[in-house]
Amino acid sequence: MSDVNPLLSSLAEIPRFHAARRPKAVAISHEGRNITYGKLQDASSRVANGLRAAGIGQGDRIGVLDKNSDCFFEIWLGAAKVNAVIVPINARLAGPEIEYVINDAEIKVLFIGELFVDVIQKAGPGLKTVERVITTDNSYRQWRDKQTDDDPAVEAHADDVCLQLYTSGTTGHPKGVQLTNRNILGSLPQTLKSWGGWSSSDIALVAMPLFHIAGCGTGLICLLGGLRFVLIRDFVPAQVIKTIQTERITVTFLVPAMILALLSEPLIGKANLSCVRRIVYGASPIPLDLLKRAVTTFKDAGFIQIYGLTETTGGITVLSIDDHDRADSQLLRSCGKPIDGVDIRIVDAAGNALPVGRVGEIVCRTVKNMKGYWRRDKDTAQALRNGWFSTGDAGYLDQSGYLFIHDRVKDMIVSGGENIYPAEVESVLFGQPDVADVAVIGVPDPKWGEAVKAIVIRRNGSTVDAETIIAYARERLAGYKLPKSVEFVDVLPRNPTGKLLKRELREQYWRGYERRVN
């Protein structure tokens, strides 16, 4: 922890801090390239000067649309040095979804991988605010290296927004979650501690996509702690297992779907995994049997579970190594206790605090709570009340202060660590000419935790089949949002005001499950 400066007030100070103390230490390893902290300082300064020359200044949005790449952190820290805001765009989105995010964020400079050139070219004039597009290959490096490496040292404040991540919205459109320097830096030292004492002597694996808070957040945690981290472009289980061994990975963050994929890979049986000392997992609930298998396979690793949201800058609770070692099956169903600096309570529909053991909505108060949703004052006011953020999840606290998730207040589906709102999927499916009505729910799935299921009423005389409906959705939605199954019914349950009674729809699929999340 000696390598962490708890007084940093801006992300721009991270490369400055480490470059001054350990410039030759490797910060990022990616596809055969090693970026030292000294090089990261110089590269981010060059990016900053390039952005300034392009007219980017305080509060302007720049976008990154690519798979995982080391240049992401150069761009992010460069943006921080001119007090601009980076907007990582989900690389799994469909073309119309990407266009919506770019326009909603009012992105001026857009960095894209080669894979996405066609998508952006097709959008063309539909991109209303983009002034420049730079591809993240040699074009990016040529552009970067034309700039000077003088640090522009633009003043930035703790409450300035530095990151805008998009999360699905209940109204069918994603919302931009604005996170500030204070949100991210205000609790990172506590996070490093609660994650099992990650330090500069560790080598981390960053396997999550960088457009996800668990991906970019983990990378930034590593940089703040002075770690070297190995960034993989795509999650391929066999390659990850080899990387763990060749790079001697000691710490990582994984979602349950990744853990399942690793345990299902034949190479795992002969792999030497003794180097791994900490595995942090979260983003979706983990089946107890899967956790037990993982603990047995990674027998030298301490497991730590976290619970959090994009709006809370990631994890707000932790189920510690000691909690896992207690072999208490009931406790292992918990999300743990709040980390230092986080208050959690359970409230009823009127916002009144509920006693121990009573199920209600989980709300939290922490420096990690977002500044608000971009240009959505009404949504922000509903989510943030008197400093408390309403998570939309339902759960309860036990007598020892452990948090248990019971159900969801909102209808969100979590599949493989990705948040999916049924309203967004329903909005697309309603456009299919043969669909008269539709409800989308999450059903149990042994691999992904939950799978998207569409329950459809056909229009009169239609004989449309499931394959046709899924094919229609595939042209308009990211792959992870697609219905994995379609069921046809004659009527959908609704209340007198016309609201779908999704609890009734879910009941037949979740019967026998203790929790209504898998």
CSV table of N, CA and C in Angstrom, one decimal, residues 27-155:
chain,number,residue,atom,x,y,z
A,27,ALA,N,3.7,-1.0,-16.3
A,27,ALA,CA,2.3,-0.8,-15.9
A,27,ALA,C,1.4,-1.7,-16.6
A,28,ILE,N,1.5,-1.8,-18.0
A,28,ILE,CA,0.5,-2.6,-18.8
A,28,ILE,C,1.3,-3.5,-19.7
A,29,SER,N,0.9,-4.8,-19.8
A,29,SER,CA,1.4,-5.7,-20.8
A,29,SER,C,0.2,-6.1,-21.6
A,30,HIS,N,0.4,-6.0,-23.0
A,30,HIS,CA,-0.7,-6.3,-23.9
A,30,HIS,C,-0.2,-6.8,-25.2
A,31,GLU,N,-0.4,-8.0,-25.6
A,31,GLU,CA,-0.1,-8.5,-26.9
A,31,GLU,C,1.4,-8.3,-27.3
A,32,GLY,N,2.3,-8.6,-26.3
A,32,GLY,CA,3.7,-8.5,-26.6
A,32,GLY,C,4.3,-7.1,-26.3
A,33,ARG,N,3.4,-6.1,-26.0
A,33,ARG,CA,3.9,-4.8,-25.7
A,33,ARG,C,3.9,-4.5,-24.2
A,34,ASN,N,5.0,-3.9,-23.7
A,34,ASN,CA,5.0,-3.5,-22.3
A,34,ASN,C,5.1,-2.0,-22.2
A,35,ILE,N,4.2,-1.4,-21.5
A,35,ILE,CA,4.2,0.1,-21.3
A,35,ILE,C,4.6,0.3,-19.8
A,36,THR,N,5.7,1.0,-19.6
A,36,THR,CA,6.2,1.4,-18.3
A,36,THR,C,5.4,2.6,-17.8
A,37,TYR,N,5.5,2.9,-16.5
A,37,TYR,CA,4.8,4.0,-15.9
A,37,TYR,C,5.4,5.3,-16.5
A,38,GLY,N,6.7,5.3,-16.9
A,38,GLY,CA,7.3,6.5,-17.5
A,38,GLY,C,6.7,6.7,-18.9
A,39,LYS,N,6.6,5.6,-19.7
A,39,LYS,CA,6.0,5.7,-21.0
A,39,LYS,C,4.5,6.1,-20.9
A,40,LEU,N,3.8,5.6,-19.9
A,40,LEU,CA,2.4,5.9,-19.8
A,40,LEU,C,2.2,7.4,-19.5
A,41,GLN,N,3.1,8.0,-18.7
A,41,GLN,CA,3.1,9.4,-18.5
A,41,GLN,C,3.3,10.2,-19.8
A,42,ASP,N,4.3,9.8,-20.5
A,42,ASP,CA,4.6,10.5,-21.8
A,42,ASP,C,3.5,10.3,-22.8
A,43,ALA,N,3.0,9.1,-23.0
A,43,ALA,CA,2.0,8.8,-24.0
A,43,ALA,C,0.7,9.5,-23.6
A,44,SER,N,0.3,9.5,-22.4
A,44,SER,CA,-1.0,10.2,-22.0
A,44,SER,C,-0.8,11.7,-22.2
A,45,SER,N,0.4,12.3,-22.0
A,45,SER,CA,0.6,13.7,-22.3
A,45,SER,C,0.5,14.0,-23.7
A,46,ARG,N,1.0,13.1,-24.6
A,46,ARG,CA,0.9,13.3,-26.0
A,46,ARG,C,-0.6,13.3,-26.5
A,47,VAL,N,-1.3,12.3,-25.9
A,47,VAL,CA,-2.7,12.2,-26.2
A,47,VAL,C,-3.4,13.5,-25.8
A,48,ALA,N,-3.1,14.0,-24.6
A,48,ALA,CA,-3.7,15.2,-24.1
A,48,ALA,C,-3.5,16.4,-25.0
A,49,ASN,N,-2.2,16.5,-25.5
A,49,ASN,CA,-1.9,17.6,-26.4
A,49,ASN,C,-2.6,17.5,-27.8
A,50,GLY,N,-2.7,16.2,-28.2
A,50,GLY,CA,-3.4,16.0,-29.5
A,50,GLY,C,-4.9,16.3,-29.3
A,51,LEU,N,-5.5,16.0,-28.2
A,51,LEU,CA,-6.9,16.4,-27.9
A,51,LEU,C,-7.1,17.9,-27.9
A,52,ARG,N,-6.1,18.6,-27.2
A,52,ARG,CA,-6.2,20.0,-27.1
A,52,ARG,C,-6.1,20.7,-28.5
A,53,ALA,N,-5.3,20.1,-29.3
A,53,ALA,CA,-5.1,20.6,-30.7
A,53,ALA,C,-6.4,20.4,-31.5
A,54,ALA,N,-7.2,19.4,-31.1
A,54,ALA,CA,-8.5,19.1,-31.8
A,54,ALA,C,-9.6,19.9,-31.2
A,55,GLY,N,-9.3,20.8,-30.2
A,55,GLY,CA,-10.3,21.6,-29.6
A,55,GLY,C,-11.0,21.0,-28.5
A,56,ILE,N,-10.5,19.9,-27.9
A,56,ILE,CA,-11.1,19.2,-26.8
A,56,ILE,C,-10.7,19.9,-25.5
A,57,GLY,N,-11.7,20.2,-24.6
A,57,GLY,CA,-11.4,20.9,-23.4
A,57,GLY,C,-12.2,20.3,-22.3
A,58,GLN,N,-12.3,21.1,-21.2
A,58,GLN,CA,-13.0,20.6,-20.0
A,58,GLN,C,-14.5,20.2,-20.3
A,59,GLY,N,-14.8,19.0,-19.9
A,59,GLY,CA,-16.2,18.5,-20.0
A,59,GLY,C,-16.6,18.0,-21.3
A,60,ASP,N,-15.7,18.1,-22.4
A,60,ASP,CA,-16.0,17.5,-23.7
A,60,ASP,C,-15.9,16.0,-23.6
A,61,ARG,N,-16.7,15.3,-24.4
A,61,ARG,CA,-16.8,13.9,-24.4
A,61,ARG,C,-16.0,13.3,-25.6
A,62,ILE,N,-15.1,12.4,-25.3
A,62,ILE,CA,-14.4,11.6,-26.3
A,62,ILE,C,-14.8,10.1,-26.2
A,63,GLY,N,-15.0,9.4,-27.3
A,63,GLY,CA,-15.4,8.1,-27.2
A,63,GLY,C,-14.4,7.1,-27.6
A,64,VAL,N,-14.5,5.8,-27.1
A,64,VAL,CA,-13.6,4.7,-27.5
A,64,VAL,C,-14.5,3.5,-27.8
A,65,LEU,N,-14.4,3.1,-29.0
A,65,LEU,CA,-15.2,1.9,-29.5
A,65,LEU,C,-14.2,0.9,-30.0
A,66,ASP,N,-13.9,-0.1,-29.2
A,66,ASP,CA,-12.9,-1.1,-29.5
A,66,ASP,C,-13.0,-2.3,-28.6
A,67,LYS,N,-12.3,-3.4,-28.9
A,67,LYS,CA,-12.1,-4.4,-28.0
A,67,LYS,C,-11.0,-3.9,-27.1
A,68,ASN,N,-10.6,-4.7,-26.0
A,68,ASN,CA,-9.6,-4.3,-25.1
A,68,ASN,C,-8.3,-4.0,-25.8
A,69,SER,N,-7.7,-2.8,-25.4
A,69,SER,CA,-6.4,-2.4,-26.0
A,69,SER,C,-5.7,-1.5,-25.0
A,70,ASP,N,-4.4,-1.6,-25.0
A,70,ASP,CA,-3.6,-0.8,-24.1
A,70,ASP,C,-3.7,0.7,-24.3
A,71,CYS,N,-4.0,1.1,-25.6
A,71,CYS,CA,-4.2,2.5,-25.8
A,71,CYS,C,-5.4,3.1,-25.1
A,72,PHE,N,-6.3,2.3,-24.7
A,72,PHE,CA,-7.5,2.8,-23.9
A,72,PHE,C,-7.0,3.6,-22.8
A,73,PHE,N,-6.0,3.1,-22.0
A,73,PHE,CA,-5.6,3.8,-20.8
A,73,PHE,C,-4.8,5.1,-21.1
A,74,GLU,N,-4.1,5.0,-22.2
A,74,GLU,CA,-3.4,6.2,-22.7
A,74,GLU,C,-4.4,7.3,-23.0
A,75,ILE,N,-5.5,6.9,-23.7
A,75,ILE,CA,-6.5,7.9,-24.1
A,75,ILE,C,-7.2,8.4,-22.9
A,76,TRP,N,-7.6,7.5,-22.0
A,76,TRP,CA,-8.3,7.9,-20.8
A,76,TRP,C,-7.5,8.9,-19.9
A,77,LEU,N,-6.3,8.5,-19.7
A,77,LEU,CA,-5.5,9.4,-18.8
A,77,LEU,C,-5.1,10.7,-19.6
A,78,GLY,N,-5.0,10.6,-20.9
A,78,GLY,CA,-4.8,11.8,-21.7
A,78,GLY,C,-6.0,12.7,-21.6
A,79,ALA,N,-7.2,12.1,-21.7
A,79,ALA,CA,-8.4,13.0,-21.6
A,79,ALA,C,-8.4,13.6,-20.2
A,80,ALA,N,-8.0,12.9,-19.2
A,80,ALA,CA,-8.0,13.4,-17.8
A,80,ALA,C,-7.1,14.6,-17.7
A,81,LYS,N,-6.0,14.6,-18.5
A,81,LYS,CA,-5.0,15.7,-18.4
A,81,LYS,C,-5.6,17.0,-19.0
A,82,VAL,N,-6.7,16.9,-19.8
A,82,VAL,CA,-7.3,18.1,-20.3
A,82,VAL,C,-8.7,18.3,-19.7
A,83,ASN,N,-8.9,17.5,-18.7
A,83,ASN,CA,-10.2,17.5,-18.0
A,83,ASN,C,-11.4,17.2,-18.9
A,84,ALA,N,-11.2,16.3,-19.8
A,84,ALA,CA,-12.3,15.8,-20.7
A,84,ALA,C,-12.8,14.5,-20.1
A,85,VAL,N,-13.9,14.0,-20.7
A,85,VAL,CA,-14.6,12.8,-20.2
A,85,VAL,C,-14.5,11.7,-21.3
A,86,ILE,N,-14.0,10.6,-20.9
A,86,ILE,CA,-14.0,9.4,-21.8
A,86,ILE,C,-15.3,8.7,-21.7
A,87,VAL,N,-15.8,8.2,-22.9
A,87,VAL,CA,-17.0,7.5,-23.0
A,87,VAL,C,-16.7,6.1,-23.6
A,88,PRO,N,-16.5,5.1,-22.9
A,88,PRO,CA,-16.2,3.8,-23.5
A,88,PRO,C,-17.5,3.2,-24.0
A,89,ILE,N,-17.6,2.8,-25.3
A,89,ILE,CA,-18.8,2.3,-25.9
A,89,ILE,C,-18.8,0.8,-26.0
A,90,ASN,N,-19.8,0.2,-25.6
A,90,ASN,CA,-19.9,-1.3,-25.5
A,90,ASN,C,-19.7,-1.8,-26.9
A,91,ALA,N,-18.6,-2.6,-27.1
A,91,ALA,CA,-18.3,-3.1,-28.4
A,91,ALA,C,-19.2,-4.2,-28.9
A,92,ARG,N,-20.1,-4.7,-28.0
A,92,ARG,CA,-21.1,-5.7,-28.4
A,92,ARG,C,-22.4,-5.2,-28.9
A,93,LEU,N,-22.6,-3.9,-28.9
A,93,LEU,CA,-23.8,-3.3,-29.3
A,93,LEU,C,-24.0,-3.4,-30.8
A,94,ALA,N,-25.2,-3.3,-31.2
A,94,ALA,CA,-25.6,-3.3,-32.6
A,94,ALA,C,-25.4,-1.8,-33.2
A,95,GLY,N,-25.3,-1.7,-34.5
A,95,GLY,CA,-25.0,-0.4,-35.1
A,95,GLY,C,-25.9,0.8,-34.6
A,96,PRO,N,-27.3,0.6,-34.6
A,96,PRO,CA,-28.2,1.6,-34.1
A,96,PRO,C,-27.9,2.0,-32.7
A,97,GLU,N,-27.6,1.0,-31.8
A,97,GLU,CA,-27.3,1.3,-30.4
A,97,GLU,C,-26.0,2.1,-30.3
A,98,ILE,N,-25.0,1.8,-31.0
A,98,ILE,CA,-23.8,2.5,-31.0
A,98,ILE,C,-24.0,4.0,-31.4
A,99,GLU,N,-24.8,4.1,-32.5
A,99,GLU,CA,-25.1,5.5,-32.9
A,99,GLU,C,-25.8,6.3,-31.9
A,100,TYR,N,-26.8,5.6,-31.2
A,100,TYR,CA,-27.5,6.3,-30.1
A,100,TYR,C,-26.6,6.8,-29.0
A,101,VAL,N,-25.7,6.0,-28.6
A,101,VAL,CA,-24.8,6.3,-27.5
A,101,VAL,C,-23.9,7.5,-27.9
A,102,ILE,N,-23.3,7.4,-29.1
A,102,ILE,CA,-22.4,8.5,-29.6
A,102,ILE,C,-23.1,9.8,-29.6
A,103,ASN,N,-24.4,9.8,-30.1
A,103,ASN,CA,-25.1,11.1,-30.2
A,103,ASN,C,-25.6,11.6,-28.8
A,104,ASP,N,-26.0,10.6,-28.0
A,104,ASP,CA,-26.5,11.0,-26.7
A,104,ASP,C,-25.4,11.7,-25.9
A,105,ALA,N,-24.2,11.1,-26.0
A,105,ALA,CA,-23.0,11.6,-25.2
A,105,ALA,C,-22.4,12.9,-25.8
A,106,GLU,N,-22.8,13.2,-27.1
A,106,GLU,CA,-22.3,14.3,-27.8
A,106,GLU,C,-20.8,14.2,-27.9
A,107,ILE,N,-20.3,13.0,-28.4
A,107,ILE,CA,-18.9,12.8,-28.5
A,107,ILE,C,-18.3,13.6,-29.7
A,108,LYS,N,-17.2,14.2,-29.4
A,108,LYS,CA,-16.5,15.0,-30.5
A,108,LYS,C,-15.4,14.3,-31.2
A,109,VAL,N,-14.6,13.6,-30.4
A,109,VAL,CA,-13.5,12.8,-31.0
A,109,VAL,C,-13.8,11.3,-30.7
A,110,LEU,N,-13.7,10.5,-31.7
A,110,LEU,CA,-14.0,9.1,-31.5
A,110,LEU,C,-12.8,8.2,-31.9
A,111,PHE,N,-12.4,7.4,-31.0
A,111,PHE,CA,-11.3,6.4,-31.3
A,111,PHE,C,-12.0,5.0,-31.5
A,112,ILE,N,-11.7,4.4,-32.7
A,112,ILE,CA,-12.3,3.1,-33.0
A,112,ILE,C,-11.3,2.1,-33.4
A,113,GLY,N,-11.6,0.8,-33.1
A,113,GLY,CA,-10.8,-0.3,-33.6
A,113,GLY,C,-11.2,-0.5,-35.1
A,114,GLU,N,-10.3,-1.2,-35.8
A,114,GLU,CA,-10.5,-1.5,-37.2
A,114,GLU,C,-11.8,-2.3,-37.4
A,115,LEU,N,-12.2,-3.1,-36.5
A,115,LEU,CA,-13.4,-3.9,-36.6
A,115,LEU,C,-14.7,-3.1,-36.7
A,116,PHE,N,-14.6,-1.8,-36.3
A,116,PHE,CA,-15.8,-1.0,-36.2
A,116,PHE,C,-15.8,0.1,-37.2
A,117,VAL,N,-14.9,0.1,-38.2
A,117,VAL,CA,-14.8,1.1,-39.2
A,117,VAL,C,-16.1,1.1,-40.0
A,118,ASP,N,-16.6,-0.1,-40.4
A,118,ASP,CA,-17.8,-0.2,-41.3
A,118,ASP,C,-19.0,0.4,-40.5
A,119,VAL,N,-19.1,0.0,-39.2
A,119,VAL,CA,-20.2,0.5,-38.4
A,119,VAL,C,-20.3,2.0,-38.4
A,120,ILE,N,-19.2,2.7,-38.2
A,120,ILE,CA,-19.1,4.1,-38.1
A,120,ILE,C,-19.3,4.7,-39.5
A,121,GLN,N,-18.8,4.1,-40.5
A,121,GLN,CA,-19.0,4.6,-41.9
A,121,GLN,C,-20.5,4.6,-42.3
A,122,LYS,N,-21.2,3.5,-41.9
A,122,LYS,CA,-22.6,3.4,-42.2
A,122,LYS,C,-23.4,4.4,-41.4
A,123,ALA,N,-23.0,4.7,-40.2
A,123,ALA,CA,-23.7,5.7,-39.4
A,123,ALA,C,-23.6,7.1,-40.1
A,124,GLY,N,-22.4,7.4,-40.6
A,124,GLY,CA,-22.1,8.6,-41.4
A,124,GLY,C,-22.7,9.9,-40.9
A,125,PRO,N,-23.6,10.5,-41.6
A,125,PRO,CA,-24.2,11.8,-41.2
A,125,PRO,C,-25.1,11.7,-39.9
A,126,GLY,N,-25.4,10.4,-39.6
A,126,GLY,CA,-26.2,10.3,-38.4
A,126,GLY,C,-25.5,10.6,-37.1
A,127,LEU,N,-24.1,10.7,-37.2
A,127,LEU,CA,-23.3,11.0,-36.0
A,127,LEU,C,-23.3,12.5,-36.0
A,128,LYS,N,-24.0,13.1,-35.1
A,128,LYS,CA,-24.3,14.6,-35.1
A,128,LYS,C,-23.2,15.4,-34.6
A,129,THR,N,-22.4,14.9,-33.7
A,129,THR,CA,-21.4,15.8,-33.0
A,129,THR,C,-19.9,15.4,-33.3
A,130,VAL,N,-19.7,14.2,-33.9
A,130,VAL,CA,-18.4,13.7,-34.1
A,130,VAL,C,-17.6,14.6,-35.1
A,131,GLU,N,-16.5,15.1,-34.7
A,131,GLU,CA,-15.7,16.0,-35.5
A,131,GLU,C,-14.4,15.2,-36.1
A,132,ARG,N,-14.0,14.2,-35.4
A,132,ARG,CA,-12.8,13.5,-35.9
A,132,ARG,C,-12.9,12.0,-35.4
A,133,VAL,N,-12.5,11.1,-36.3
A,133,VAL,CA,-12.4,9.7,-36.0
A,133,VAL,C,-11.0,9.2,-36.2
A,134,ILE,N,-10.5,8.5,-35.2
A,134,ILE,CA,-9.1,8.0,-35.2
A,134,ILE,C,-9.1,6.5,-34.9
A,135,THR,N,-8.5,5.7,-35.8
A,135,THR,CA,-8.5,4.3,-35.6
A,135,THR,C,-7.4,3.9,-34.6
A,136,THR,N,-7.7,2.9,-33.8
A,136,THR,CA,-6.7,2.6,-32.7
A,136,THR,C,-5.7,1.5,-33.2
A,137,ASP,N,-5.0,1.8,-34.3
A,137,ASP,CA,-4.0,1.0,-34.8
A,137,ASP,C,-2.7,1.9,-35.0
A,138,ASN,N,-2.0,1.7,-36.1
A,138,ASN,CA,-0.9,2.6,-36.4
A,138,ASN,C,-1.3,4.0,-36.6
A,139,SER,N,-2.5,4.3,-37.0
A,139,SER,CA,-3.0,5.6,-37.2
A,139,SER,C,-3.0,6.4,-35.9
A,140,TYR,N,-3.5,5.7,-34.9
A,140,TYR,CA,-3.5,6.3,-33.5
A,140,TYR,C,-2.1,6.6,-33.1
A,141,ARG,N,-1.2,5.7,-33.2
A,141,ARG,CA,0.2,5.9,-32.8
A,141,ARG,C,0.9,7.0,-33.5
A,142,GLN,N,0.6,7.1,-34.8
A,142,GLN,CA,1.2,8.2,-35.6
A,142,GLN,C,0.7,9.5,-35.2
A,143,TRP,N,-0.7,9.6,-34.9
A,143,TRP,CA,-1.3,10.8,-34.4
A,143,TRP,C,-0.7,11.1,-33.0
A,144,ARG,N,-0.6,10.2,-32.2
A,144,ARG,CA,-0.1,10.4,-30.8
A,144,ARG,C,1.3,10.9,-30.8
A,145,ASP,N,2.2,10.2,-31.6
A,145,ASP,CA,3.6,10.5,-31.6
A,145,ASP,C,4.0,11.9,-32.3
A,146,LYS,N,3.0,12.5,-33.0
A,146,LYS,CA,3.2,13.8,-33.6
A,146,LYS,C,3.2,14.9,-32.5
A,147,GLN,N,2.6,14.5,-31.4
A,147,GLN,CA,2.4,15.5,-30.3
A,147,GLN,C,3.6,15.6,-29.4
A,148,THR,N,3.7,16.7,-28.7
A,148,THR,CA,4.8,16.8,-27.7
A,148,THR,C,4.4,16.1,-26.4
A,149,ASP,N,5.4,15.7,-25.6
A,149,ASP,CA,5.1,15.0,-24.4
A,149,ASP,C,5.1,15.9,-23.2
A,150,ASP,N,5.0,17.2,-23.4
A,150,ASP,CA,4.9,18.1,-22.3
A,150,ASP,C,3.5,17.9,-21.6
A,151,ASP,N,3.5,17.7,-20.3
A,151,ASP,CA,2.3,17.5,-19.6
A,151,ASP,C,1.5,18.9,-19.6
A,152,PRO,N,0.3,18.9,-20.1
A,152,PRO,CA,-0.4,20.2,-20.2
A,152,PRO,C,-0.8,20.7,-18.8
A,153,ALA,N,-0.9,19.8,-17.8
A,153,ALA,CA,-1.2,20.2,-16.5
A,153,ALA,C,-2.4,21.1,-16.3
A,154,VAL,N,-3.5,20.8,-17.1
A,154,VAL,CA,-4.8,21.5,-17.0
A,154,VAL,C,-5.4,21.2,-15.6
A,155,GLU,N,-5.9,22.2,-15.0
A,155,GLU,CA,-6.4,22.0,-13.6
A,155,GLU,C,-7.7,21.2,-13.7
